Coordinates of C-alpha atoms in Angstrom, one line a residue:
Chain J
X662 CA 0.1 -24.0 3.3
X663 CA 1.4 -20.9 3.6
X664 CA -1.8 -18.5 5.0
X665 CA -1.8 -14.8 6.0
X666 CA -3.4 -13.3 8.7
X667 CA -4.5 -10.2 9.2
X668 CA -7.0 -8.1 11.8
X669 CA -10.4 -8.6 10.6
X670 CA -11.8 -4.3 10.0
X671 CA -13.0 -1.7 10.0
X672 CA -10.6 -0.1 11.8
X673 CA -11.6 3.8 12.4
X674 CA -9.4 6.5 13.5
X675 CA -9.4 10.5 13.4
X676 CA -6.9 12.3 11.6
X677 CA -2.6 12.0 12.9
X678 CA -3.6 9.4 14.7
X679 CA -0.8 6.4 15.0
X680 CA -1.8 3.1 12.9
X681 CA -1.0 -0.5 13.3
X682 CA -2.9 -2.5 10.7
X683 CA -1.7 -7.1 12.4
X684 CA -0.9 -9.2 9.9
X685 CA 1.2 -12.5 11.1
X686 CA 1.9 -15.4 8.2
X687 CA 2.8 -19.2 7.7
X688 CA 4.6 -20.8 5.0
X689 CA 7.2 -23.8 5.2
X690 CA 10.0 -21.8 3.4
X691 CA 11.5 -18.3 4.1
X692 CA 9.0 -16.2 1.8
X693 CA 8.9 -12.3 0.3
X694 CA 6.3 -10.1 2.0
X695 CA 4.0 -7.5 1.2
X696 CA 1.1 -5.2 1.9
X697 CA -1.4 -3.8 -1.4
X698 CA -3.8 -1.2 -1.2
X699 CA -7.3 -0.5 -3.0
X700 CA -8.7 2.9 -2.9
X701 CA -12.0 2.8 -3.8
X702 CA -13.5 1.3 -6.6
X703 CA -9.6 0.8 -8.6
X704 CA -7.2 -2.6 -8.0
X705 CA -5.2 -2.9 -5.7
X706 CA -1.5 -1.4 -5.9
X707 CA 1.5 -2.4 -4.0
X708 CA 2.1 -0.1 -1.6
X709 CA 5.5 -1.9 -0.2
X710 CA 7.3 -5.1 0.2
X711 CA 10.6 -7.2 2.0
X712 CA 12.1 -10.2 1.2
X713 CA 13.9 -11.3 4.0
X714 CA 14.3 -11.3 7.8
X715 CA 14.6 -7.6 9.8
X716 CA 14.3 -5.7 6.4
X717 CA 12.3 -3.2 6.6
X718 CA 9.4 -1.2 3.6
X719 CA 8.0 1.4 3.4
X720 CA 6.2 3.9 1.7
X721 CA 4.6 6.8 1.9
X722 CA 5.2 7.4 5.5
X723 CA 3.5 3.6 5.8
X724 CA 6.0 1.0 7.4
X725 CA 6.2 -2.9 8.0
X726 CA 9.7 -4.5 9.1
X727 CA 10.3 -8.8 7.9
X728 CA 9.8 -10.6 11.7
X729 CA 11.4 -14.0 10.7
X730 CA 11.3 -15.7 15.0
X731 CA 7.4 -13.6 15.2
X732 CA 5.9 -14.7 11.3
X733 CA 4.9 -10.4 11.4
X734 CA 4.7 -8.3 9.5
X735 CA 2.4 -5.1 10.5
X736 CA 1.9 -1.9 9.0
X737 CA 2.0 0.8 10.3
X738 CA 2.7 4.6 9.5
X739 CA 2.8 7.6 12.3
X740 CA -0.6 10.2 11.3
X741 CA -2.7 8.9 9.0
X742 CA -4.6 10.9 6.9
X743 CA -8.5 11.6 5.4
X744 CA -7.0 10.1 1.8
X745 CA -5.2 7.7 4.0
X746 CA -8.9 6.2 4.2
X747 CA -8.4 2.0 2.2
X748 CA -8.4 -1.7 2.2
X749 CA -4.9 -2.9 3.2
X750 CA -3.4 -6.4 2.2
X751 CA -1.2 -8.6 3.5
X752 CA 0.5 -10.9 1.1
X753 CA 2.8 -13.7 1.0
X754 CA 4.8 -15.1 -1.7
X755 CA 7.0 -18.4 -1.9
X756 CA 9.8 -17.3 -5.0
X757 CA 11.4 -19.7 -4.5
X758 CA 8.8 -22.2 -5.0
X759 CA 7.5 -19.8 -8.1
X760 CA 4.2 -20.3 -5.9
X761 CA 1.7 -17.7 -6.6
X762 CA 0.8 -14.4 -4.4
X763 CA -1.4 -14.9 -1.2
X764 CA -3.9 -13.0 0.3
X765 CA -5.6 -12.1 3.4
X766 CA -8.7 -10.9 4.0
X767 CA -7.9 -7.0 3.6
X768 CA -8.1 -5.1 6.4
X769 CA -10.9 -1.6 6.2
X770 CA -10.1 1.3 7.7
X771 CA -11.6 4.8 7.8
X772 CA -10.0 7.9 8.6
X773 CA -12.1 11.1 10.0
X774 CA -11.5 14.4 9.9
Chain T
X131 CA 3.1 1.8 -20.7
X132 CA -1.0 2.1 -20.3
X133 CA -1.5 -1.0 -17.7
X134 CA -3.4 -3.5 -17.1
X135 CA -6.1 -2.4 -19.6
X136 CA -9.4 -4.6 -18.6
X137 CA -12.6 -3.9 -20.9
X138 CA -15.6 -3.7 -20.3
X139 CA -15.1 -2.0 -16.9
X140 CA -18.9 -2.7 -16.3
X141 CA -21.2 -5.4 -17.4
X142 CA -25.3 -6.1 -16.9
X143 CA -26.8 -8.8 -18.3
X144 CA -29.4 -10.8 -17.0
X145 CA -29.8 -14.3 -15.8
X146 CA -28.4 -17.3 -18.7
X147 CA -27.3 -14.8 -21.0
X148 CA -22.9 -15.7 -21.6
X149 CA -20.3 -13.4 -20.3
X150 CA -17.0 -13.1 -21.8
X151 CA -13.7 -10.2 -19.3
X152 CA -11.2 -9.7 -21.5
X153 CA -7.4 -8.9 -19.9
X154 CA -4.2 -7.3 -21.8
X155 CA -1.6 -8.0 -19.3
X156 CA 0.9 -5.3 -19.2
X157 CA 3.3 -6.0 -22.7
X158 CA 6.1 -8.6 -21.1
X159 CA 4.7 -9.5 -18.0
X160 CA 4.7 -13.6 -18.0
X161 CA 2.6 -14.2 -15.5
X162 CA -1.0 -13.2 -15.6
X163 CA -4.2 -13.7 -12.8
X164 CA -8.0 -13.6 -12.2
X165 CA -9.3 -12.1 -8.7
X166 CA -13.2 -12.3 -7.9
X167 CA -13.9 -9.7 -5.5
X168 CA -17.6 -10.0 -3.4
X169 CA -18.1 -8.9 -0.1
X170 CA -18.9 -12.3 1.8
X171 CA -15.7 -13.6 0.2
X172 CA -13.2 -10.9 -0.2
X173 CA -10.7 -12.2 -2.7
X174 CA -10.6 -15.2 -5.1
X175 CA -8.4 -16.2 -7.5
X176 CA -9.9 -18.3 -9.7
X177 CA -6.8 -19.1 -12.3
X178 CA -4.1 -18.2 -13.0
X179 CA -1.0 -18.2 -16.1
X180 CA 2.5 -18.8 -16.6
X181 CA 3.6 -18.1 -20.5
X182 CA 0.0 -18.3 -21.7
X183 CA 0.3 -21.5 -19.8
X184 CA -3.0 -22.2 -17.2
X185 CA -0.7 -23.6 -14.2
X186 CA -3.4 -23.3 -11.2
X187 CA -7.6 -23.6 -12.4
X188 CA -8.3 -24.9 -8.3
X189 CA -9.3 -21.3 -7.7
X190 CA -12.6 -21.7 -11.2
X191 CA -15.9 -22.3 -8.9
X192 CA -17.5 -24.7 -11.5
X193 CA -17.5 -25.2 -14.6
X194 CA -19.9 -22.3 -15.8
X195 CA -16.3 -20.9 -15.4
X196 CA -13.9 -20.4 -18.4
X197 CA -9.9 -18.4 -19.0
X198 CA -8.5 -18.6 -21.7
X199 CA -4.9 -17.2 -22.6
X200 CA -4.2 -17.0 -27.0
X201 CA -1.1 -15.3 -27.0
X202 CA 1.0 -12.8 -24.9
X203 CA -0.7 -10.4 -24.7
X204 CA -4.9 -11.7 -23.6
X205 CA -6.7 -13.5 -21.6
X206 CA -10.7 -14.2 -21.4
X207 CA -12.7 -15.0 -18.3
X208 CA -16.2 -16.8 -19.6
X209 CA -18.7 -17.8 -17.9
X210 CA -21.7 -20.2 -19.2
X211 CA -24.7 -19.1 -18.4
X212 CA -24.4 -16.4 -16.1
X213 CA -26.0 -16.7 -12.4
X214 CA -26.4 -13.7 -10.0
X215 CA -24.1 -15.1 -7.7
X216 CA -21.5 -14.9 -9.6
X217 CA -21.9 -10.6 -9.5
X218 CA -18.4 -10.3 -8.3
X219 CA -16.2 -7.8 -10.0
X220 CA -13.2 -9.8 -12.0
X221 CA -9.2 -7.9 -11.7
X222 CA -6.6 -9.2 -14.0
X223 CA -3.4 -8.5 -12.5
X224 CA 0.0 -9.7 -14.5
X225 CA 3.6 -9.5 -13.2
X226 CA 6.9 -10.2 -14.4
X227 CA 8.6 -13.0 -11.8
X228 CA 5.9 -12.7 -7.9
X229 CA 6.8 -10.6 -6.4
X230 CA 4.8 -7.4 -7.5
X231 CA 1.4 -8.4 -9.1
X232 CA 0.5 -5.4 -10.9
X233 CA -3.9 -5.4 -11.0
X234 CA -6.2 -3.6 -13.3
X235 CA -9.0 -1.5 -12.9
X236 CA -11.7 -4.6 -12.2
X237 CA -15.2 -5.0 -14.6
X238 CA -18.0 -5.0 -12.2
X239 CA -20.4 -7.3 -13.4
X240 CA -23.7 -8.0 -12.2
X241 CA -25.9 -10.7 -13.0
X242 CA -30.4 -9.8 -12.8

């Protein structure tokens, strides 16, 4: 079945460092890919998405490119802030099969001032 | 729109008691999801509905758990009887399609 694998955390960085959180997926169809973020004490919220190969999703300085050839959707940010400390979830959804979103296990990010 | 509304936000109960969690999805959203989140197991999908009909309940841990959606604006997740291992944060989410889910703030359940 479809699945998502993301790097384990926690990831600890200093403010203004470059961030990469790796995500790879397995899917039989042509999924849409997502990054969700969960701030402390809150529910998940959509950070960005890409619906087809080579699409780049971006939001709040974060970017991720849908790479079909490597089945990856890595999350990047050029200069992180303390306020980016959160848990990040990679996810996929194969809407052609009208199926539910599959979430990765989440990666906790700590940014030190 | 107020977003997905969950109640209560916190629930503390004793083992063996019945617990009912409530969710009001965003108006117009056809899908409703119930998740459980713990440190050990992460985020788990328990059940989801489409147009008030349960589509996939394979994540419901056991018969002690049940979920209903009597109408498009209300859903409940019930645990009877509750056990300490049910302690977790329970999230409700809704979506118009399967491209983006909107999560509620969660209910933190503690079973003593």
